Amino acid sequence: MDVADLGLPEEEGREALPRKGGGGRRVGVPSTALFTDQYELTMLQAALKAGTAERHSVFEVFTRRLPDGRRYGVVAGTGRVLDAVENLRFDADVLGFLRERNIVDDETLQWLAGYRFSGDIWGYPEGEVYFPGSPIMRVEGSFAECVLLETVILSILNHDSAIAAAASRMSSAAGERPLIEMGARRTHELAAVAASRAAYIGGFATTSDLAAGFRYGIPTVGTSAHAFTLLHDSERDAFQAQVDSLGRGTTLLVDTYDVAEAVRTAVEVAGPELGAVRIDSGDLLLVAHRVRQQLDELGATNTRIIVTSDLDEYAIASLAASPVDAYGVGTQLVTGSGHPTSSMVYKLVARAGSTDPEAPLVPVAKKSTGGKTSIGGRKWAARRPDAYGVAEAEVVGTGPVPAALADHQLLLELVKGGEVVGREPLDAVRDRHAAVRAGLPLSATQLSRGEPVIPTEYVQGLSGN
């Protein structure tokens, strides 16, 4: 997909960022300059006039609570955040739009023309889990350069983390059975690509979305829909055409008309080497058992059964005792299985008292009612294990890190002096999530509603620096 087709500003001449398997292809990449709210720019203008724009500042991304009933969150989108920070440039077209709409004054436009993020970003590594109060990402630099990143960072992390959390619950429920992401037609075309990436982090094995495969190297799958069967004069003709084209190892969709008759025809056409059958409707538990019995009786003992049809983690768990071999999930995945956002916020937690580079940081925090309070100060985070190596608490504090927690710190350096230093392969992120989830208490993967699986403990009374 060419970014020009999306109506987005482009930054020309930049190589694509490495995709899984290495190498890049894109020359023009989308500018993220306008993926923001207007008040970020009006705050910038006012701060420039007040002489406070260059005060050293620390912003943190965190959530005050997990979605109702969830036991852990999943950090996803970090790699996309790094891309967004690199590609935040105010070119002539963007500056012209801002000038034409009289959004900011000429002094601010001149400042924006030379914008390059030169600060530091630390964060939980992508694929990690998080809990209420976890400082998932810390952005540090001048107020001016950091405030411009708020909206795009939250847009990415809130969406991708919500999808990854749903995917993690689904992959846990599926056990060793693979999951296919197939939600592209249920969401915005660009969100679908991001959702495929987040789902892969959460444990999905493949995607039906070719753009996700192209951009991130995620394995892609797909064969046919009901329309292909309906196109032909008979179901047998449709199956024969598909087998002739894709081979006996293909997956045939068997619920267009009568499932039992379709299974019989499928094996007659493809033989016992038939790769799989897909069931997309009906009582999946009952139908799967009947289809497995029928396949075995017909000699197709190695033919797999794939089920789709509005699955979520609960439906997947209900099929655990069925002879299903793989699941395809769409709508519930790309909508976060009822929780399409992670409710993360981006808050200023410390700032210098002047523009002097040596000025010490002062902790700051919003004080309000209604559950929107926050804790000031630049924070560290560590996950304390118990005697068996299982996580027992998320510890968050300011100032020196206790010696006992020094080897359990969570934040890693992602951007140093404006240069990305924390980019990593998507498969490494996916593997990390599986390992981290395995290190949580067993109750973490229960689907019943519950509190966060480990508590967040705050180390109080330390320096805000």
mmCIF file with all atom_site columns, N, CA and C in Angstrom, residues 309-361:
data_model
loop_
_atom_site.group_PDB
_atom_site.id
_atom_site.type_symbol
_atom_site.label_atom_id
_atom_site.label_alt_id
_atom_site.label_comp_id
_atom_site.label_asym_id
_atom_site.label_entity_id
_atom_site.label_seq_id
_atom_site.pdbx_PDB_ins_code
_atom_site.Cartn_x
_atom_site.Cartn_y
_atom_site.Cartn_z
_atom_site.occupancy
_atom_site.B_iso_or_equiv
_atom_site.pdbx_formal_charge
_atom_site.auth_seq_id
_atom_site.auth_comp_id
_atom_site.auth_asym_id
_atom_site.auth_atom_id
_atom_site.pdbx_PDB_model_num
ATOM 1   N N  . SER A 1 309 ? -15.920 -18.256 13.136 1.00 0.00 ? 309 SER A N  1
ATOM 2   C CA . SER A 1 309 ? -17.274 -17.842 13.508 1.00 0.00 ? 309 SER A CA 1
ATOM 3   C C  . SER A 1 309 ? -17.330 -17.119 14.847 1.00 0.00 ? 309 SER A C  1
ATOM 4   N N  . ASP A 1 310 ? -16.948 -15.828 14.850 1.00 0.00 ? 310 ASP A N  1
ATOM 5   C CA . ASP A 1 310 ? -17.098 -14.941 16.014 1.00 0.00 ? 310 ASP A CA 1
ATOM 6   C C  . ASP A 1 310 ? -16.528 -15.536 17.297 1.00 0.00 ? 310 ASP A C  1
ATOM 7   N N  . LEU A 1 311 ? -15.347 -16.096 17.218 1.00 0.00 ? 311 LEU A N  1
ATOM 8   C CA . LEU A 1 311 ? -14.715 -16.672 18.397 1.00 0.00 ? 311 LEU A CA 1
ATOM 9   C C  . LEU A 1 311 ? -14.117 -15.593 19.289 1.00 0.00 ? 311 LEU A C  1
ATOM 10  N N  . ASP A 1 312 ? -14.102 -15.847 20.592 1.00 0.00 ? 312 ASP A N  1
ATOM 11  C CA . ASP A 1 312 ? -13.337 -15.065 21.538 1.00 0.00 ? 312 ASP A CA 1
ATOM 12  C C  . ASP A 1 312 ? -12.651 -16.032 22.489 1.00 0.00 ? 312 ASP A C  1
ATOM 13  N N  . GLU A 1 313 ? -11.988 -15.525 23.531 1.00 0.00 ? 313 GLU A N  1
ATOM 14  C CA . GLU A 1 313 ? -11.252 -16.421 24.422 1.00 0.00 ? 313 GLU A CA 1
ATOM 15  C C  . GLU A 1 313 ? -12.158 -17.412 25.136 1.00 0.00 ? 313 GLU A C  1
ATOM 16  N N  . TYR A 1 314 ? -13.395 -16.998 25.417 1.00 0.00 ? 314 TYR A N  1
ATOM 17  C CA . TYR A 1 314 ? -14.317 -17.887 26.120 1.00 0.00 ? 314 TYR A CA 1
ATOM 18  C C  . TYR A 1 314 ? -14.789 -19.024 25.201 1.00 0.00 ? 314 TYR A C  1
ATOM 19  N N  . ALA A 1 315 ? -15.085 -18.688 23.953 1.00 0.00 ? 315 ALA A N  1
ATOM 20  C CA . ALA A 1 315 ? -15.483 -19.718 22.999 1.00 0.00 ? 315 ALA A CA 1
ATOM 21  C C  . ALA A 1 315 ? -14.330 -20.678 22.732 1.00 0.00 ? 315 ALA A C  1
ATOM 22  N N  . ILE A 1 316 ? -13.127 -20.137 22.648 1.00 0.00 ? 316 ILE A N  1
ATOM 23  C CA . ILE A 1 316 ? -11.958 -20.987 22.433 1.00 0.00 ? 316 ILE A CA 1
ATOM 24  C C  . ILE A 1 316 ? -11.776 -21.945 23.609 1.00 0.00 ? 316 ILE A C  1
ATOM 25  N N  . ALA A 1 317 ? -11.913 -21.416 24.822 1.00 0.00 ? 317 ALA A N  1
ATOM 26  C CA . ALA A 1 317 ? -11.772 -22.268 26.005 1.00 0.00 ? 317 ALA A CA 1
ATOM 27  C C  . ALA A 1 317 ? -12.842 -23.348 26.036 1.00 0.00 ? 317 ALA A C  1
ATOM 28  N N  . SER A 1 318 ? -14.043 -23.026 25.573 1.00 0.00 ? 318 SER A N  1
ATOM 29  C CA . SER A 1 318 ? -15.130 -24.012 25.589 1.00 0.00 ? 318 SER A CA 1
ATOM 30  C C  . SER A 1 318 ? -14.893 -25.142 24.610 1.00 0.00 ? 318 SER A C  1
ATOM 31  N N  . LEU A 1 319 ? -13.989 -24.931 23.660 1.00 0.00 ? 319 LEU A N  1
ATOM 32  C CA . LEU A 1 319 ? -13.685 -25.955 22.658 1.00 0.00 ? 319 LEU A CA 1
ATOM 33  C C  . LEU A 1 319 ? -12.421 -26.744 22.993 1.00 0.00 ? 319 LEU A C  1
ATOM 34  N N  . ALA A 1 320 ? -11.904 -26.559 24.195 1.00 0.00 ? 320 ALA A N  1
ATOM 35  C CA . ALA A 1 320 ? -10.642 -27.201 24.569 1.00 0.00 ? 320 ALA A CA 1
ATOM 36  C C  . ALA A 1 320 ? -10.705 -28.718 24.465 1.00 0.00 ? 320 ALA A C  1
ATOM 37  N N  . ALA A 1 321 ? -11.869 -29.308 24.769 1.00 0.00 ? 321 ALA A N  1
ATOM 38  C CA . ALA A 1 321 ? -11.998 -30.767 24.730 1.00 0.00 ? 321 ALA A CA 1
ATOM 39  C C  . ALA A 1 321 ? -12.479 -31.284 23.385 1.00 0.00 ? 321 ALA A C  1
ATOM 40  N N  . SER A 1 322 ? -12.614 -30.396 22.422 1.00 0.00 ? 322 SER A N  1
ATOM 41  C CA . SER A 1 322 ? -13.091 -30.788 21.099 1.00 0.00 ? 322 SER A CA 1
ATOM 42  C C  . SER A 1 322 ? -11.925 -31.197 20.206 1.00 0.00 ? 322 SER A C  1
ATOM 43  N N  . PRO A 1 323 ? -12.186 -31.876 19.113 1.00 0.00 ? 323 PRO A N  1
ATOM 44  C CA . PRO A 1 323 ? -11.115 -32.291 18.202 1.00 0.00 ? 323 PRO A CA 1
ATOM 45  C C  . PRO A 1 323 ? -10.744 -31.195 17.200 1.00 0.00 ? 323 PRO A C  1
ATOM 46  N N  . VAL A 1 324 ? -10.738 -29.952 17.658 1.00 0.00 ? 324 VAL A N  1
ATOM 47  C CA . VAL A 1 324 ? -10.378 -28.820 16.810 1.00 0.00 ? 324 VAL A CA 1
ATOM 48  C C  . VAL A 1 324 ? -8.859  -28.701 16.768 1.00 0.00 ? 324 VAL A C  1
ATOM 49  N N  . ASP A 1 325 ? -8.306  -28.344 15.612 1.00 0.00 ? 325 ASP A N  1
ATOM 50  C CA . ASP A 1 325 ? -6.861  -28.229 15.459 1.00 0.00 ? 325 ASP A CA 1
ATOM 51  C C  . ASP A 1 325 ? -6.361  -26.796 15.387 1.00 0.00 ? 325 ASP A C  1
ATOM 52  N N  . ALA A 1 326 ? -7.224  -25.848 15.009 1.00 0.00 ? 326 ALA A N  1
ATOM 53  C CA . ALA A 1 326 ? -6.802  -24.451 14.910 1.00 0.00 ? 326 ALA A CA 1
ATOM 54  C C  . ALA A 1 326 ? -8.038  -23.562 14.935 1.00 0.00 ? 326 ALA A C  1
ATOM 55  N N  . TYR A 1 327 ? -7.816  -22.315 15.326 1.00 0.00 ? 327 TYR A N  1
ATOM 56  C CA . TYR A 1 327 ? -8.908  -21.349 15.426 1.00 0.00 ? 327 TYR A CA 1
ATOM 57  C C  . TYR A 1 327 ? -8.603  -20.123 14.571 1.00 0.00 ? 327 TYR A C  1
ATOM 58  N N  . GLY A 1 328 ? -9.644  -19.593 13.929 1.00 0.00 ? 328 GLY A N  1
ATOM 59  C CA . GLY A 1 328 ? -9.526  -18.332 13.222 1.00 0.00 ? 328 GLY A CA 1
ATOM 60  C C  . GLY A 1 328 ? -10.366 -17.289 13.941 1.00 0.00 ? 328 GLY A C  1
ATOM 61  N N  . VAL A 1 329 ? -9.754  -16.149 14.279 1.00 0.00 ? 329 VAL A N  1
ATOM 62  C CA . VAL A 1 329 ? -10.445 -15.126 15.079 1.00 0.00 ? 329 VAL A CA 1
ATOM 63  C C  . VAL A 1 329 ? -10.379 -13.788 14.366 1.00 0.00 ? 329 VAL A C  1
ATOM 64  N N  . GLY A 1 330 ? -11.517 -13.092 14.329 1.00 0.00 ? 330 GLY A N  1
ATOM 65  C CA . GLY A 1 330 ? -11.577 -11.807 13.660 1.00 0.00 ? 330 GLY A CA 1
ATOM 66  C C  . GLY A 1 330 ? -12.089 -10.694 14.547 1.00 0.00 ? 330 GLY A C  1
ATOM 67  N N  . THR A 1 331 ? -13.406 -10.501 14.563 1.00 0.00 ? 331 THR A N  1
ATOM 68  C CA . THR A 1 331 ? -14.014 -9.338  15.203 1.00 0.00 ? 331 THR A CA 1
ATOM 69  C C  . THR A 1 331 ? -13.581 -9.156  16.641 1.00 0.00 ? 331 THR A C  1
ATOM 70  N N  . GLN A 1 332 ? -13.678 -10.200 17.448 1.00 0.00 ? 332 GLN A N  1
ATOM 71  C CA . GLN A 1 332 ? -13.376 -10.046 18.866 1.00 0.00 ? 332 GLN A CA 1
ATOM 72  C C  . GLN A 1 332 ? -11.908 -9.699  19.102 1.00 0.00 ? 332 GLN A C  1
ATOM 73  N N  . LEU A 1 333 ? -11.037 -10.157 18.239 1.00 0.00 ? 333 LEU A N  1
ATOM 74  C CA . LEU A 1 333 ? -9.629  -9.837  18.394 1.00 0.00 ? 333 LEU A CA 1
ATOM 75  C C  . LEU A 1 333 ? -9.359  -8.365  18.116 1.00 0.00 ? 333 LEU A C  1
ATOM 76  N N  . VAL A 1 334 ? -9.777  -7.883  16.950 1.00 0.00 ? 334 VAL A N  1
ATOM 77  C CA . VAL A 1 334 ? -9.422  -6.522  16.544 1.00 0.00 ? 334 VAL A CA 1
ATOM 78  C C  . VAL A 1 334 ? -10.185 -5.459  17.315 1.00 0.00 ? 334 VAL A C  1
ATOM 79  N N  . THR A 1 335 ? -11.157 -5.858  18.121 1.00 0.00 ? 335 THR A N  1
ATOM 80  C CA . THR A 1 335 ? -11.836 -4.914  19.008 1.00 0.00 ? 335 THR A CA 1
ATOM 81  C C  . THR A 1 335 ? -11.422 -5.126  20.461 1.00 0.00 ? 335 THR A C  1
ATOM 82  N N  . GLY A 1 336 ? -10.341 -5.860  20.691 1.00 0.00 ? 336 GLY A N  1
ATOM 83  C CA . GLY A 1 336 ? -9.834  -6.044  22.036 1.00 0.00 ? 336 GLY A CA 1
ATOM 84  C C  . GLY A 1 336 ? -10.698 -6.916  22.908 1.00 0.00 ? 336 GLY A C  1
ATOM 85  N N  . SER A 1 337 ? -11.543 -7.740  22.299 1.00 0.00 ? 337 SER A N  1
ATOM 86  C CA . SER A 1 337 ? -12.461 -8.612  23.015 1.00 0.00 ? 337 SER A CA 1
ATOM 87  C C  . SER A 1 337 ? -13.235 -7.836  24.078 1.00 0.00 ? 337 SER A C  1
ATOM 88  N N  . GLY A 1 338 ? -13.824 -6.743  23.630 1.00 0.00 ? 338 GLY A N  1
ATOM 89  C CA . GLY A 1 338 ? -14.651 -5.926  24.515 1.00 0.00 ? 338 GLY A CA 1
ATOM 90  C C  . GLY A 1 338 ? -13.930 -4.768  25.165 1.00 0.00 ? 338 GLY A C  1
ATOM 91  N N  . HIS A 1 339 ? -12.619 -4.690  25.010 1.00 0.00 ? 339 HIS A N  1
ATOM 92  C CA . HIS A 1 339 ? -11.827 -3.603  25.600 1.00 0.00 ? 339 HIS A CA 1
ATOM 93  C C  . HIS A 1 339 ? -10.886 -3.047  24.525 1.00 0.00 ? 339 HIS A C  1
ATOM 94  N N  . PRO A 1 340 ? -11.383 -2.168  23.639 1.00 0.00 ? 340 PRO A N  1
ATOM 95  C CA . PRO A 1 340 ? -10.585 -1.710  22.496 1.00 0.00 ? 340 PRO A CA 1
ATOM 96  C C  . PRO A 1 340 ? -9.512  -0.689  22.827 1.00 0.00 ? 340 PRO A C  1
ATOM 97  N N  . THR A 1 341 ? -9.406  -0.258  24.074 1.00 0.00 ? 341 THR A N  1
ATOM 98  C CA . THR A 1 341 ? -8.324  0.641   24.475 1.00 0.00 ? 341 THR A CA 1
ATOM 99  C C  . THR A 1 341 ? -7.765  0.179   25.802 1.00 0.00 ? 341 THR A C  1
ATOM 100 N N  . SER A 1 342 ? -6.546  0.604   26.099 1.00 0.00 ? 342 SER A N  1
ATOM 101 C CA . SER A 1 342 ? -5.906  0.236   27.355 1.00 0.00 ? 342 SER A CA 1
ATOM 102 C C  . SER A 1 342 ? -5.976  1.362   28.379 1.00 0.00 ? 342 SER A C  1
ATOM 103 N N  . SER A 1 343 ? -6.581  2.484   28.026 1.00 0.00 ? 343 SER A N  1
ATOM 104 C CA . SER A 1 343 ? -6.758  3.634   28.930 1.00 0.00 ? 343 SER A CA 1
ATOM 105 C C  . SER A 1 343 ? -5.437  4.167   29.464 1.00 0.00 ? 343 SER A C  1
ATOM 106 N N  . MET A 1 344 ? -4.395  4.107   28.649 1.00 0.00 ? 344 MET A N  1
ATOM 107 C CA . MET A 1 344 ? -3.108  4.668   29.059 1.00 0.00 ? 344 MET A CA 1
ATOM 108 C C  . MET A 1 344 ? -3.146  6.194   28.959 1.00 0.00 ? 344 MET A C  1
ATOM 109 N N  . VAL A 1 345 ? -2.358  6.843   29.803 1.00 0.00 ? 345 VAL A N  1
ATOM 110 C CA . VAL A 1 345 ? -2.233  8.298   29.789 1.00 0.00 ? 345 VAL A CA 1
ATOM 111 C C  . VAL A 1 345 ? -0.757  8.665   29.698 1.00 0.00 ? 345 VAL A C  1
ATOM 112 N N  . TYR A 1 346 ? -0.498  9.925   29.341 1.00 0.00 ? 346 TYR A N  1
ATOM 113 C CA . TYR A 1 346 ? 0.863   10.437  29.145 1.00 0.00 ? 346 TYR A CA 1
ATOM 114 C C  . TYR A 1 346 ? 0.956   11.697  29.997 1.00 0.00 ? 346 TYR A C  1
ATOM 115 N N  . LYS A 1 347 ? 1.639   11.604  31.127 1.00 0.00 ? 347 LYS A N  1
ATOM 116 C CA . LYS A 1 347 ? 1.608   12.695  32.091 1.00 0.00 ? 347 LYS A CA 1
ATOM 117 C C  . LYS A 1 347 ? 2.999   13.242  32.388 1.00 0.00 ? 347 LYS A C  1
ATOM 118 N N  . LEU A 1 348 ? 3.063   14.555  32.557 1.00 0.00 ? 348 LEU A N  1
ATOM 119 C CA . LEU A 1 348 ? 4.290   15.198  33.008 1.00 0.00 ? 348 LEU A CA 1
ATOM 120 C C  . LEU A 1 348 ? 4.469   14.868  34.489 1.00 0.00 ? 348 LEU A C  1
ATOM 121 N N  . VAL A 1 349 ? 5.605   14.247  34.844 1.00 0.00 ? 349 VAL A N  1
ATOM 122 C CA . VAL A 1 349 ? 5.823   13.823  36.224 1.00 0.00 ? 349 VAL A CA 1
ATOM 123 C C  . VAL A 1 349 ? 6.991   14.558  36.886 1.00 0.00 ? 349 VAL A C  1
ATOM 124 N N  . ALA A 1 350 ? 7.820   15.221  36.075 1.00 0.00 ? 350 ALA A N  1
ATOM 125 C CA . ALA A 1 350 ? 8.927   15.989  36.628 1.00 0.00 ? 350 ALA A CA 1
ATOM 126 C C  . ALA A 1 350 ? 9.366   17.011  35.596 1.00 0.00 ? 350 ALA A C  1
ATOM 127 N N  . ARG A 1 351 ? 9.849   18.167  36.102 1.00 0.00 ? 351 ARG A N  1
ATOM 128 C CA . ARG A 1 351 ? 10.369  19.178  35.174 1.00 0.00 ? 351 ARG A CA 1
ATOM 129 C C  . ARG A 1 351 ? 11.359  20.049  35.933 1.00 0.00 ? 351 ARG A C  1
ATOM 130 N N  . ALA A 1 352 ? 12.260  20.661  35.186 1.00 0.00 ? 352 ALA A N  1
ATOM 131 C CA . ALA A 1 352 ? 13.242  21.553  35.789 1.00 0.00 ? 352 ALA A CA 1
ATOM 132 C C  . ALA A 1 352 ? 12.578  22.887  36.140 1.00 0.00 ? 352 ALA A C  1
ATOM 133 N N  . GLY A 1 353 ? 13.165  23.600  37.111 1.00 0.00 ? 353 GLY A N  1
ATOM 134 C CA . GLY A 1 353 ? 12.610  24.881  37.511 1.00 0.00 ? 353 GLY A CA 1
ATOM 135 C C  . GLY A 1 353 ? 13.036  26.022  36.620 1.00 0.00 ? 353 GLY A C  1
ATOM 136 N N  . SER A 1 354 ? 13.941  25.745  35.677 1.00 0.00 ? 354 SER A N  1
ATOM 137 C CA . SER A 1 354 ? 14.399  26.768  34.729 1.00 0.00 ? 354 SER A CA 1
ATOM 138 C C  . SER A 1 354 ? 14.940  26.062  33.498 1.00 0.00 ? 354 SER A C  1
ATOM 139 N N  . THR A 1 355 ? 15.421  26.844  32.541 1.00 0.00 ? 355 THR A N  1
ATOM 140 C CA . THR A 1 355 ? 16.001  26.265  31.330 1.00 0.00 ? 355 THR A CA 1
ATOM 141 C C  . THR A 1 355 ? 17.485  25.941  31.496 1.00 0.00 ? 355 THR A C  1
ATOM 142 N N  . ASP A 1 356 ? 18.033  26.192  32.669 1.00 0.00 ? 356 ASP A N  1
ATOM 143 C CA . ASP A 1 356 ? 19.426  25.859  32.950 1.00 0.00 ? 356 ASP A CA 1
ATOM 144 C C  . ASP A 1 356 ? 19.602  24.346  32.852 1.00 0.00 ? 356 ASP A C  1
ATOM 145 N N  . PRO A 1 357 ? 20.525  23.870  32.019 1.00 0.00 ? 357 PRO A N  1
ATOM 146 C CA . PRO A 1 357 ? 20.724  22.416  31.878 1.00 0.00 ? 357 PRO A CA 1
ATOM 147 C C  . PRO A 1 357 ? 21.052  21.727  33.200 1.00 0.00 ? 357 PRO A C  1
ATOM 148 N N  . GLU A 1 358 ? 21.569  22.462  34.157 1.00 0.00 ? 358 GLU A N  1
ATOM 149 C CA . GLU A 1 358 ? 21.932  21.883  35.445 1.00 0.00 ? 358 GLU A CA 1
ATOM 150 C C  . GLU A 1 358 ? 20.813  21.991  36.481 1.00 0.00 ? 358 GLU A C  1
ATOM 151 N N  . ALA A 1 359 ? 19.708  22.593  36.107 1.00 0.00 ? 359 ALA A N  1
ATOM 152 C CA . ALA A 1 359 ? 18.621  22.775  37.070 1.00 0.00 ? 359 ALA A CA 1
ATOM 153 C C  . ALA A 1 359 ? 18.055  21.418  37.482 1.00 0.00 ? 359 ALA A C  1
ATOM 154 N N  . PRO A 1 360 ? 17.862  21.195  38.771 1.00 0.00 ? 360 PRO A N  1
ATOM 155 C CA . PRO A 1 360 ? 17.335  19.896  39.226 1.00 0.00 ? 360 PRO A CA 1
ATOM 156 C C  . PRO A 1 360 ? 15.876  19.716  38.827 1.00 0.00 ? 360 PRO A C  1
ATOM 157 N N  . LEU A 1 361 ? 15.468  18.472  38.723 1.00 0.00 ? 361 LEU A N  1
ATOM 158 C CA . LEU A 1 361 ? 14.078  18.159  38.401 1.00 0.00 ? 361 LEU A CA 1
ATOM 159 C C  . LEU A 1 361 ? 13.202  18.289  39.642 1.00 0.00 ? 361 LEU A C  1
#
